[in-house]
Coordinates of C-alpha atoms in Angstrom, one line a residue:
Chain K
M1 CA 64.2 116.9 19.8
A2 CA 62.9 113.8 21.0
F3 CA 65.0 113.9 24.1
W4 CA 63.3 116.9 25.4
T5 CA 59.9 115.7 25.2
T6 CA 60.9 112.8 26.8
I7 CA 62.1 115.2 30.0
L8 CA 59.3 117.4 29.3
L9 CA 56.9 114.3 30.1
T10 CA 58.4 112.8 32.4
A11 CA 58.2 116.5 34.8
A12 CA 54.1 116.5 33.4
I13 CA 54.1 113.1 35.1
N14 CA 56.0 114.4 38.0
A15 CA 54.0 117.8 38.4
I16 CA 50.9 115.4 38.9
A17 CA 52.2 113.9 42.0
A18 CA 53.4 117.4 43.0
L19 CA 49.8 118.9 42.3
G20 CA 48.5 115.9 44.9
L21 CA 50.8 116.6 47.4
F22 CA 50.3 120.7 47.2
L23 CA 46.8 119.8 48.2
Q24 CA 47.5 117.6 51.1
I25 CA 49.9 120.3 52.3
R26 CA 47.2 122.7 52.2
S27 CA 45.0 121.1 54.8
G28 CA 47.8 120.7 56.9
Q29 CA 48.8 117.2 56.2
F30 CA 52.5 117.0 55.1
N31 CA 53.0 113.9 53.4
I32 CA 56.3 112.9 53.2
G33 CA 55.9 109.8 51.8
V34 CA 54.4 111.0 48.8
A35 CA 56.4 108.2 46.9
V36 CA 53.9 105.9 48.6
F37 CA 50.7 106.9 47.6
V38 CA 52.0 107.6 43.5
G39 CA 52.9 103.8 43.8
V40 CA 49.6 102.6 45.0
G41 CA 48.6 104.4 41.3
G42 CA 51.3 102.5 39.3
Y43 CA 51.2 98.9 41.4
V44 CA 46.9 98.6 40.9
S45 CA 46.9 99.6 37.6
G46 CA 50.4 97.8 36.5
A47 CA 49.3 94.8 38.0
L48 CA 45.7 94.9 36.4
G49 CA 47.3 95.0 33.2
A50 CA 49.6 92.6 33.7
R51 CA 48.4 89.8 35.6
F52 CA 44.6 89.9 33.6
G53 CA 45.5 91.7 30.7
L54 CA 43.1 94.8 31.4
P55 CA 43.4 97.8 28.7
P56 CA 44.8 100.6 30.7
A57 CA 41.5 102.8 30.4
V58 CA 39.8 100.6 32.3
T59 CA 42.7 100.4 35.2
I60 CA 43.2 103.7 35.5
P61 CA 40.7 104.9 37.0
I62 CA 40.3 101.7 38.9
S63 CA 43.9 102.7 40.4
L64 CA 42.3 106.0 41.1
V65 CA 39.5 104.9 43.2
A66 CA 42.0 102.5 45.0
G67 CA 44.4 105.7 45.8
F68 CA 41.3 107.6 46.8
L69 CA 40.6 104.9 49.2
F70 CA 44.0 104.0 50.9
G71 CA 44.7 107.9 51.1
A72 CA 41.1 108.8 52.8
L73 CA 41.8 104.9 55.0
F74 CA 45.3 106.3 55.9
S75 CA 44.5 109.6 57.0
A76 CA 40.9 108.6 59.0
L77 CA 43.4 106.2 61.1
T78 CA 46.0 109.3 61.6
L79 CA 43.7 111.7 62.2
R80 CA 44.1 112.7 65.7
L81 CA 48.1 113.1 65.2
H82 CA 49.6 116.6 65.2
H83 CA 51.0 117.9 62.3
W84 CA 54.3 116.5 63.3
F85 CA 53.7 112.7 63.8
F86 CA 51.4 112.7 61.0
A87 CA 54.7 113.7 59.1
V88 CA 56.5 111.0 60.9
T89 CA 54.2 108.2 60.8
T90 CA 54.2 108.6 56.6
L91 CA 58.0 108.8 56.7
A92 CA 57.3 104.9 58.7
L93 CA 54.7 104.4 56.4
S94 CA 57.5 104.8 53.2
S95 CA 59.6 102.5 54.5
A96 CA 57.2 99.6 55.7
A97 CA 55.9 100.0 52.2
V98 CA 59.1 99.1 50.4
S99 CA 59.8 96.1 52.1
G100 CA 56.2 95.2 52.3
I101 CA 55.9 95.4 48.9
S102 CA 58.5 93.1 48.0
L103 CA 57.0 90.6 50.0
I104 CA 53.9 89.8 48.0
D105 CA 53.9 88.2 44.6
F106 CA 50.9 89.5 42.8
F107 CA 52.9 92.6 42.3
G108 CA 56.0 91.1 41.2
G109 CA 58.2 90.3 44.7
A110 CA 61.1 92.1 44.5
L111 CA 61.8 92.3 41.7
G112 CA 59.2 94.5 40.6
L113 CA 56.3 94.5 38.3
S114 CA 56.7 93.9 34.8
G115 CA 55.2 93.5 31.6
V116 CA 52.8 96.5 32.4
P117 CA 51.1 97.5 29.3
F118 CA 52.7 100.1 27.7
V119 CA 51.0 103.5 26.9
T120 CA 53.3 105.4 24.6
S121 CA 51.0 108.3 23.0
P122 CA 51.5 111.3 25.3
V123 CA 48.1 112.8 25.0
P124 CA 46.8 111.1 28.0
I125 CA 49.6 112.7 30.3
V126 CA 49.0 116.0 29.0
L127 CA 45.4 115.6 29.4
S128 CA 45.8 114.3 33.0
L129 CA 48.3 117.0 33.9
L130 CA 45.5 119.9 32.4
M131 CA 42.6 117.4 33.9
S132 CA 44.2 117.8 37.6
F133 CA 45.5 121.2 37.2
L134 CA 42.3 122.3 36.2
L135 CA 40.4 121.0 39.4
I136 CA 43.0 121.6 41.9
C137 CA 42.4 125.1 40.8
L138 CA 39.4 125.4 40.6
I139 CA 39.0 123.8 44.7
D140 CA 41.2 126.2 45.5
R141 CA 39.4 129.4 44.1
S142 CA 36.0 128.0 45.7
A143 CA 35.2 127.7 49.5
V144 CA 35.7 124.3 50.1
G145 CA 39.3 125.6 49.1
L146 CA 39.2 128.2 51.9
A147 CA 38.4 125.6 54.2
I148 CA 41.3 123.4 53.2
R149 CA 43.5 126.3 54.0
A150 CA 41.7 127.5 57.1
T151 CA 42.4 124.0 58.1
G152 CA 46.0 123.9 57.2
D153 CA 46.5 127.3 58.5
D154 CA 45.0 126.6 62.2
Q155 CA 42.6 123.4 62.7
M156 CA 41.4 124.6 65.8
L157 CA 40.0 128.3 64.8
A158 CA 38.5 126.2 61.3
Q159 CA 36.5 124.3 63.6
I160 CA 35.1 127.5 65.2
F161 CA 34.5 128.9 62.1
G162 CA 32.2 125.8 61.0
V163 CA 34.5 124.0 59.2
R164 CA 34.0 119.9 59.5
V165 CA 38.0 119.8 60.1
K166 CA 37.8 115.5 60.4
L167 CA 35.7 115.6 57.1
L168 CA 37.8 117.8 55.4
R169 CA 40.9 116.2 56.3
V170 CA 40.0 112.7 55.4
M171 CA 38.8 113.9 51.7
V172 CA 41.4 116.5 50.9
F173 CA 44.0 113.8 51.6
G174 CA 41.6 110.8 49.9
F175 CA 41.9 113.1 46.7
G176 CA 45.4 114.1 47.2
A177 CA 46.3 110.7 46.9
A178 CA 43.9 110.2 43.6
I179 CA 45.9 112.7 41.8
E180 CA 48.9 111.4 43.2
A181 CA 47.4 107.2 42.3
L182 CA 47.0 108.9 38.3
S183 CA 50.7 110.2 38.4
G184 CA 51.9 106.7 39.8
A185 CA 49.9 104.8 36.8
L186 CA 50.8 106.9 34.2
L187 CA 54.4 106.4 35.1
A188 CA 53.5 102.3 35.5
H189 CA 52.6 102.3 31.4
R190 CA 55.3 104.5 30.5
F191 CA 57.9 102.5 31.7
G192 CA 55.9 98.8 31.7
L193 CA 57.8 97.9 35.0
Y194 CA 56.8 99.0 38.6
Q195 CA 60.1 98.7 41.1
P196 CA 59.6 98.4 45.5
T197 CA 62.4 101.4 45.3
D198 CA 59.6 103.6 43.9
L199 CA 58.0 103.7 47.1
G200 CA 61.3 105.5 49.0
F201 CA 61.8 108.2 50.9
A202 CA 64.4 109.3 47.9
L203 CA 61.7 109.7 45.3
S204 CA 59.1 111.1 47.7
L205 CA 61.9 113.6 48.6
S206 CA 61.9 115.1 45.3
T207 CA 57.9 115.7 45.4
I208 CA 58.4 117.6 48.6
V209 CA 61.3 119.7 47.2
A210 CA 59.0 120.8 43.9
V211 CA 56.2 121.6 46.0
M212 CA 58.7 123.7 48.5
I213 CA 60.7 125.4 46.1
G214 CA 57.9 125.8 43.8
G215 CA 56.4 127.4 46.6
K216 CA 53.5 125.9 48.7
N217 CA 51.1 129.0 48.2
S218 CA 50.1 129.0 44.6
V219 CA 49.0 126.2 42.2
W220 CA 51.3 127.2 40.0
G221 CA 54.2 126.3 42.6
P222 CA 53.9 122.6 42.2
L223 CA 54.2 122.9 38.1
L224 CA 57.1 125.5 38.4
G225 CA 58.7 123.1 41.0
T226 CA 58.4 119.9 39.3
F227 CA 60.1 121.6 35.5
F228 CA 62.7 123.6 37.6
L229 CA 63.5 120.2 39.3
V230 CA 63.6 118.0 36.1
I231 CA 65.1 120.3 33.7
M232 CA 67.6 122.2 36.3
P233 CA 69.9 118.1 36.0
E234 CA 69.5 118.7 32.2
V235 CA 71.2 121.5 32.5
I236 CA 74.3 121.2 34.6
K237 CA 75.4 117.8 34.2
I238 CA 76.7 116.9 37.4
A239 CA 77.0 113.9 40.0
P240 CA 73.5 112.6 41.5
E241 CA 74.6 113.4 44.6
G242 CA 75.7 116.6 43.6
E243 CA 72.3 117.5 42.8
L244 CA 70.9 116.2 45.9
L245 CA 73.4 118.3 47.6
I246 CA 71.9 121.5 45.7
L247 CA 68.5 120.7 46.2
G248 CA 69.0 120.4 50.1
T249 CA 70.9 123.5 50.0
L250 CA 67.8 125.1 48.2
L251 CA 65.3 123.7 50.3
L252 CA 67.5 125.4 53.6
L253 CA 67.4 129.1 51.5
V254 CA 63.7 128.6 51.2
S255 CA 62.6 127.9 54.6
M256 CA 65.1 130.7 55.9
F257 CA 64.5 133.5 52.9
C258 CA 61.5 132.9 51.2
P259 CA 58.9 130.4 52.7
D260 CA 56.8 130.6 50.0
G261 CA 59.1 129.8 47.3
L262 CA 59.5 130.6 43.6
T263 CA 55.7 131.4 42.9
G264 CA 56.3 133.9 46.1
L265 CA 59.5 135.7 44.5
I266 CA 57.8 136.2 41.4
A267 CA 54.5 137.6 43.1
E268 CA 56.7 140.0 45.2
A269 CA 58.3 141.1 42.3
V270 CA 55.0 141.7 40.2
R271 CA 54.1 144.1 43.4
R272 CA 56.9 145.8 43.4
L273 CA 56.8 146.7 40.0
R274 CA 53.6 147.6 40.2
S275 CA 54.1 149.6 42.9
L276 CA 56.5 151.4 41.0
G277 CA 54.6 152.3 38.2
S278 CA 51.3 154.2 40.1
A279 CA 52.2 156.9 41.3
N280 CA 51.4 156.1 44.9
P281 CA 52.3 152.8 46.6
E282 CA 50.3 153.2 49.3
A283 CA 47.1 152.3 46.9
S284 CA 48.5 149.3 45.5
A285 CA 49.8 147.7 48.8
R286 CA 46.2 146.4 49.5
P287 CA 46.5 144.0 52.1
D288 CA 45.4 140.3 50.7
A289 CA 43.6 137.9 53.1
A290 CA 45.7 135.7 53.6
A291 CA 48.2 138.2 55.4
V292 CA 44.9 139.4 57.4
S293 CA 44.2 136.0 58.6
E294 CA 48.1 135.9 59.4
G295 CA 47.7 138.8 61.2
V296 CA 44.2 137.0 63.3
L297 CA 46.9 134.2 63.9
H298 CA 49.1 135.9 65.1
H299 CA 47.0 137.7 67.8
S300 CA 45.3 134.8 68.3
K301 CA 47.7 131.9 69.2
H302 CA 50.9 134.1 70.8
R303 CA 52.8 131.6 72.7
Chain B
M1 CA 65.3 80.7 70.1
L2 CA 62.7 83.1 71.0
L3 CA 64.7 84.4 74.5
Q4 CA 68.1 84.7 72.0
Q5 CA 66.6 86.6 69.5
I6 CA 64.7 89.1 72.3
L7 CA 68.1 89.2 73.7
N8 CA 69.4 91.0 70.5
G9 CA 66.7 93.3 70.0
L10 CA 67.0 94.2 73.8
L11 CA 70.9 94.9 73.0
G12 CA 70.4 96.2 69.7
S13 CA 67.8 99.0 71.0
G14 CA 70.3 100.8 72.8
I15 CA 71.2 102.9 69.8
Y16 CA 67.4 103.4 68.6
A17 CA 66.9 104.3 72.1
L18 CA 69.8 107.5 71.4
Y19 CA 68.6 108.7 69.0
A20 CA 64.9 108.5 69.8
V21 CA 65.9 110.5 73.2
G22 CA 67.8 113.2 71.1
F23 CA 64.9 113.6 68.7
T24 CA 62.3 113.9 72.6
V25 CA 64.3 116.0 74.0
I26 CA 64.9 118.9 70.7
F27 CA 60.9 118.2 70.4
G28 CA 60.3 119.2 74.2
I29 CA 62.4 122.3 74.1
M30 CA 61.9 123.8 71.0
G31 CA 58.5 122.2 69.4
V32 CA 60.5 121.3 66.3
L33 CA 61.6 118.0 64.9
N34 CA 65.2 117.6 64.0
M35 CA 65.3 115.4 60.7
A36 CA 68.7 115.7 60.4
H37 CA 69.1 114.2 64.0
A38 CA 70.1 110.5 62.7
D39 CA 72.6 112.4 59.7
V40 CA 74.1 114.0 62.3
G41 CA 74.8 110.5 63.6
M42 CA 76.5 109.5 60.0
V43 CA 78.7 112.2 60.3
A44 CA 80.2 111.3 63.5
A45 CA 80.8 107.9 61.7
M46 CA 82.2 109.0 58.9
A47 CA 84.7 111.5 60.4
V48 CA 86.0 108.7 62.7
V49 CA 86.7 106.9 59.4
W50 CA 88.3 109.7 57.2
A51 CA 90.4 110.3 60.7
V52 CA 91.5 107.0 60.6
M53 CA 91.9 106.9 57.2
M54 CA 94.1 109.9 57.7
G55 CA 96.6 108.1 60.3
L56 CA 94.8 109.6 63.3
G57 CA 94.9 107.4 66.9
P58 CA 91.8 106.0 68.4
I59 CA 91.4 109.3 70.6
E60 CA 91.9 112.0 68.0
A61 CA 89.8 110.5 65.8
M62 CA 86.6 110.6 68.3
A63 CA 87.8 114.3 69.7
L64 CA 87.6 115.2 66.0
S65 CA 84.2 113.4 65.5
L66 CA 82.9 114.9 68.6
A67 CA 83.6 118.5 67.8
V68 CA 82.4 118.0 64.0
T69 CA 79.6 117.0 65.6
A70 CA 79.0 120.4 68.4
L71 CA 79.8 122.4 64.9
I72 CA 76.9 120.5 62.9
A73 CA 74.8 120.8 65.6
V74 CA 75.3 124.8 65.9
V75 CA 74.6 125.1 62.2
I76 CA 71.6 123.4 62.8
E77 CA 70.5 125.1 65.7
R78 CA 71.4 128.4 63.9
C79 CA 70.7 128.0 60.0
A80 CA 67.1 125.5 60.3
I81 CA 65.6 125.7 63.9
R82 CA 66.1 129.5 65.5
P83 CA 64.6 131.2 61.4
A84 CA 61.8 128.5 62.0
Q85 CA 60.7 130.1 65.2
R86 CA 59.2 133.1 63.6
F87 CA 56.7 131.5 61.9
K88 CA 53.7 131.1 64.5
S89 CA 50.6 129.0 63.4
D90 CA 50.0 125.7 63.2
A91 CA 51.1 125.5 59.2
A92 CA 54.7 126.6 60.8
I93 CA 56.0 122.8 60.5
E94 CA 56.7 123.2 56.9
M95 CA 59.4 125.3 57.6
P96 CA 61.8 123.8 60.2
L97 CA 60.2 120.4 58.7
I98 CA 62.0 121.2 55.2
A99 CA 65.0 122.8 57.0
T100 CA 66.0 119.9 58.3
I101 CA 65.5 117.7 55.8
G102 CA 67.4 120.0 53.9
I103 CA 70.3 120.2 56.5
G104 CA 70.2 116.1 56.2
M105 CA 70.5 115.7 52.4
I106 CA 73.2 118.4 52.9
L107 CA 75.1 116.3 54.8
E108 CA 74.3 112.5 53.4
N109 CA 75.4 113.6 50.1
L110 CA 78.7 116.1 51.2
A111 CA 79.6 112.8 53.0
A112 CA 78.6 110.9 49.5
L113 CA 80.6 113.3 47.4
L114 CA 83.7 113.2 49.8
L115 CA 84.1 109.6 50.8
G116 CA 82.3 107.9 48.0
N117 CA 78.9 106.6 47.9
R118 CA 79.8 103.2 49.3
A119 CA 79.5 101.3 52.8
L120 CA 82.9 101.6 54.8
P121 CA 84.7 99.6 56.9
F122 CA 84.5 101.0 60.6
P123 CA 87.9 100.6 62.0
F124 CA 86.9 100.0 65.9
Q125 CA 84.5 97.2 64.8
R126 CA 83.8 94.6 67.2
S127 CA 81.8 91.6 65.2
A128 CA 83.1 88.6 67.4
F129 CA 80.5 87.2 69.5
L130 CA 80.2 85.8 73.2
N131 CA 79.0 82.5 74.5
I132 CA 77.2 83.8 78.0
G133 CA 75.2 81.4 79.4
G134 CA 74.2 79.5 75.8
F135 CA 73.0 82.4 74.6
L136 CA 75.2 83.8 71.1
V137 CA 75.9 87.7 72.4
S138 CA 77.5 90.0 69.2
E139 CA 80.1 92.1 71.1
G140 CA 79.6 95.1 69.4
L141 CA 75.8 95.0 70.2
L142 CA 77.2 94.4 73.8
I143 CA 79.4 97.3 74.0
S144 CA 76.9 99.4 72.5
A145 CA 74.1 98.7 74.4
G146 CA 76.4 99.2 77.7
I147 CA 77.4 102.7 77.0
A148 CA 73.9 103.5 75.8
V149 CA 72.8 102.5 79.0
V150 CA 75.3 104.7 80.8
L151 CA 74.8 107.6 78.7
L152 CA 70.6 107.5 79.1
L153 CA 71.1 107.2 82.9
A154 CA 73.1 110.9 82.7
L155 CA 71.0 112.0 80.7
E156 CA 68.0 111.3 83.0
L157 CA 70.0 112.5 86.3
L158 CA 71.0 115.8 84.5
V159 CA 67.5 116.7 83.2
A160 CA 66.1 115.8 86.6
R161 CA 68.6 116.4 89.5
T162 CA 70.8 119.3 87.8
S163 CA 70.1 122.6 88.2
F164 CA 71.0 122.8 83.8
G165 CA 67.5 120.0 83.9
R166 CA 66.1 122.7 85.9
Q167 CA 66.7 125.6 83.4
V168 CA 66.2 123.2 80.1
R169 CA 62.5 122.1 81.6
A170 CA 62.1 125.5 82.1
V171 CA 62.3 126.3 78.9
A172 CA 60.5 123.9 77.7
Q173 CA 57.6 124.4 79.7
N174 CA 57.2 128.2 78.8
R175 CA 59.9 130.8 77.2
N176 CA 58.6 133.6 78.3
A177 CA 58.4 132.7 82.1
A178 CA 62.0 131.3 81.8
R179 CA 63.3 134.7 80.4
I180 CA 61.8 136.9 83.1
M181 CA 63.5 134.2 85.1
G182 CA 66.8 134.7 83.8
I183 CA 67.1 132.0 81.8
N184 CA 68.3 132.5 78.3
P185 CA 66.5 130.3 76.2
E186 CA 68.6 130.8 72.9
F187 CA 71.4 129.5 74.7
M188 CA 69.7 126.5 76.7
V189 CA 67.9 125.8 73.1
L190 CA 71.6 125.7 71.5
I191 CA 73.4 123.7 74.2
T192 CA 70.6 121.2 74.4
V193 CA 71.3 120.9 70.2
I194 CA 74.6 120.3 70.8
L195 CA 74.1 117.8 74.0
T196 CA 71.4 115.9 71.8
S197 CA 73.8 115.9 68.4
G198 CA 76.7 114.6 70.8
L199 CA 74.8 111.5 71.5
A200 CA 73.3 111.0 68.0
G201 CA 77.1 111.0 67.1
I202 CA 77.9 108.4 69.7
A203 CA 75.0 106.4 68.5
G204 CA 76.4 106.8 65.3
C205 CA 79.9 105.5 66.3
L206 CA 78.3 102.8 68.0
A207 CA 76.6 101.8 65.0
G208 CA 79.6 101.3 63.3
V209 CA 80.9 99.6 66.0
S210 CA 78.3 96.9 66.3
Y211 CA 77.5 96.0 62.4
G212 CA 80.8 96.7 60.7
F213 CA 79.9 99.6 58.5
V214 CA 79.1 103.2 58.0
A215 CA 77.5 104.6 54.9
P216 CA 76.6 108.0 53.8
Y217 CA 72.7 107.0 53.6
M218 CA 72.6 104.9 56.5
G219 CA 71.0 107.9 58.9
I220 CA 67.6 107.3 57.4
P221 CA 66.1 103.8 59.1
Y222 CA 67.5 105.2 62.2
A223 CA 65.7 108.3 62.0
I224 CA 62.8 106.6 61.1
K225 CA 63.0 104.2 64.1
G226 CA 64.1 107.0 66.4
L227 CA 60.9 108.8 65.8
V228 CA 58.9 106.0 66.0
A229 CA 60.4 105.4 69.2
M230 CA 59.3 108.3 70.2
I231 CA 56.2 108.2 69.5
V232 CA 55.2 104.6 70.4
G233 CA 56.9 105.9 73.4
G234 CA 54.9 108.9 74.7
I235 CA 56.1 112.4 73.7
G236 CA 58.3 114.4 75.5
S237 CA 59.1 111.6 78.0
L238 CA 62.3 110.4 78.2
R239 CA 61.9 107.2 79.3
G240 CA 58.8 106.5 76.8
A241 CA 61.4 107.5 74.5
V242 CA 63.9 104.7 75.5
L243 CA 60.8 102.1 76.0
G244 CA 59.4 102.6 73.1
A245 CA 63.3 102.3 71.6
I246 CA 63.3 98.9 73.4
L247 CA 59.5 97.7 72.0
I248 CA 60.8 98.5 68.3
G249 CA 64.5 97.0 68.3
V250 CA 62.6 93.6 70.2
V251 CA 60.0 93.6 67.8
E252 CA 62.2 93.9 65.0
A253 CA 64.5 91.1 66.1
V254 CA 61.6 88.4 66.7
A255 CA 59.7 89.7 62.6
V256 CA 63.5 89.2 61.5
T257 CA 63.3 85.7 62.6
Y258 CA 59.9 84.1 62.4
F259 CA 59.0 86.4 58.9
G260 CA 62.5 87.4 57.2
S261 CA 64.5 90.4 57.4
Q262 CA 62.4 91.6 54.9
S263 CA 59.4 92.4 57.0
R264 CA 61.3 94.3 60.3
D265 CA 59.9 97.5 58.9
V266 CA 56.6 96.7 58.3
W267 CA 56.5 95.3 61.5
V268 CA 57.7 98.7 62.9
F269 CA 54.8 100.4 61.0
V270 CA 51.8 97.9 62.2
I271 CA 53.8 98.6 66.2
L272 CA 52.9 102.7 65.5
M273 CA 49.9 101.8 64.0
I274 CA 48.9 99.5 66.7
V275 CA 49.9 102.2 69.6
L276 CA 48.0 104.9 67.6
A277 CA 44.4 103.6 67.4
L278 CA 44.8 102.1 71.2
K279 CA 46.6 104.7 73.5
P280 CA 47.3 107.8 70.9
T281 CA 49.1 109.5 73.0
G282 CA 51.8 106.7 73.6
L283 CA 53.1 104.2 76.3
V284 CA 54.7 106.6 79.1
K285 CA 52.0 109.8 80.3
A286 CA 54.5 112.7 79.4
Q287 CA 55.2 114.8 83.1
G288 CA 56.2 118.1 81.6
V289 CA 58.2 117.8 79.1
A290 CA 61.9 116.3 78.2

């Protein structure tokens, strides 16, 4: 039982990071270096606790602010970039961060930061996950959420319709980074240490896989994806390489056959069942907003 | 000392340039970044190692490696790049991005499962140092820089001067117009992906020749440097990609001397940010595409 509690708590922490990434991807900023933004939280909260003896209740909020500032600054610097090249800068950032952080003695150098005060209670983790999820749900349902989605779909079109794209991108990326930092801070206080390799590409990849397999079109996607990702290797026990091989294959399959991931498949299944239930399938197959906007985009952007 | 480091950087940048032009050409013709590109180089190098372990000669090993590379190129084009073409809006980047990342993960971990997750000695390594005019030059790096220059010149000629190059540029400019002119865009894309994967394969082998070891996860640093070189140089320009690669190579070599080997990736990122802040379009203006 204790074993599964540990696994599920790890999944909960990862899910927080996945929720942050979900928000960033929605605004059209594909962040391949998530682990760096997670690490900002872990290192800031951890170092303040380990070096100055501040309690986690003080350092975690500080790390959230640090995460927001770092994310907003990074997004502001890369505003002019096309989606693809934004993704590449986050990739370069992650390799720079791994070696950069090992040069700083304050953060424990190459050996990593140790002596971070422990938080053993699962309550803060569960609360953080609930709050992040509710917050992102609220944002997603609001007018701001619509503006975020519009920006992610087509930046120029969104601008024409009056979305302040630059401000939105910076704020959303900062906010996502703050949520990712929260996940990192929880991680640091759970294990008592944070290492430079924790900022690397490998850990970013698992968060990306979680969001994409879960589905990037629903708030439930990152949750579903993360829990799938954490539980899968415990059920089928194989070498880590084999596990990554499976994840790579899943990514490829998602991109080829179901771009909306698991949540997309579930939504599709529910729709099929409903249309089976009702006598007139046409009536229930109401076009949703996303499909309509997609239609508009196809007409406006014939390349 | 400084001149020696600049020389090392120049020689080392040949491999980066081979990767960078691959990224540039594929992005130019498809509008897609192939994140598995550098892993193709890894597979080619590992294939050589495997072939030699199986007792094949150098020529057979090279031929086998190129065949494997071409096969993977076809798989990448069919499974990752072509299906992603059906997405049209700006949001369409996610699918080809995760598809090629997925292929990269498959290649890396398949290699790790088959040959072990460790660095393997490359059979044709040249790690001797030559003394040329007072400078110490690694023989392997000299060979790889030489081969890179020849291949890059050949690529430039191919794209700029031949009928094939004209067709590729036509597809890059406007796919539909090219089709009207009787060019088969799908075929051109396939050939281009195979060609650039071949360059990546040679670059992977040259990395083995120069540094003596190949490993399943060696592709990622090269991918980052190739991509950064492309952006720094100016997207869509072959010369820009080469210039960016040289800049990255030299800065890296100098940074290692003055700030320690840990700092090289930091400086690569700093260069990227400086160029993006001052000249977001890159150092060289793109003429057409590719």
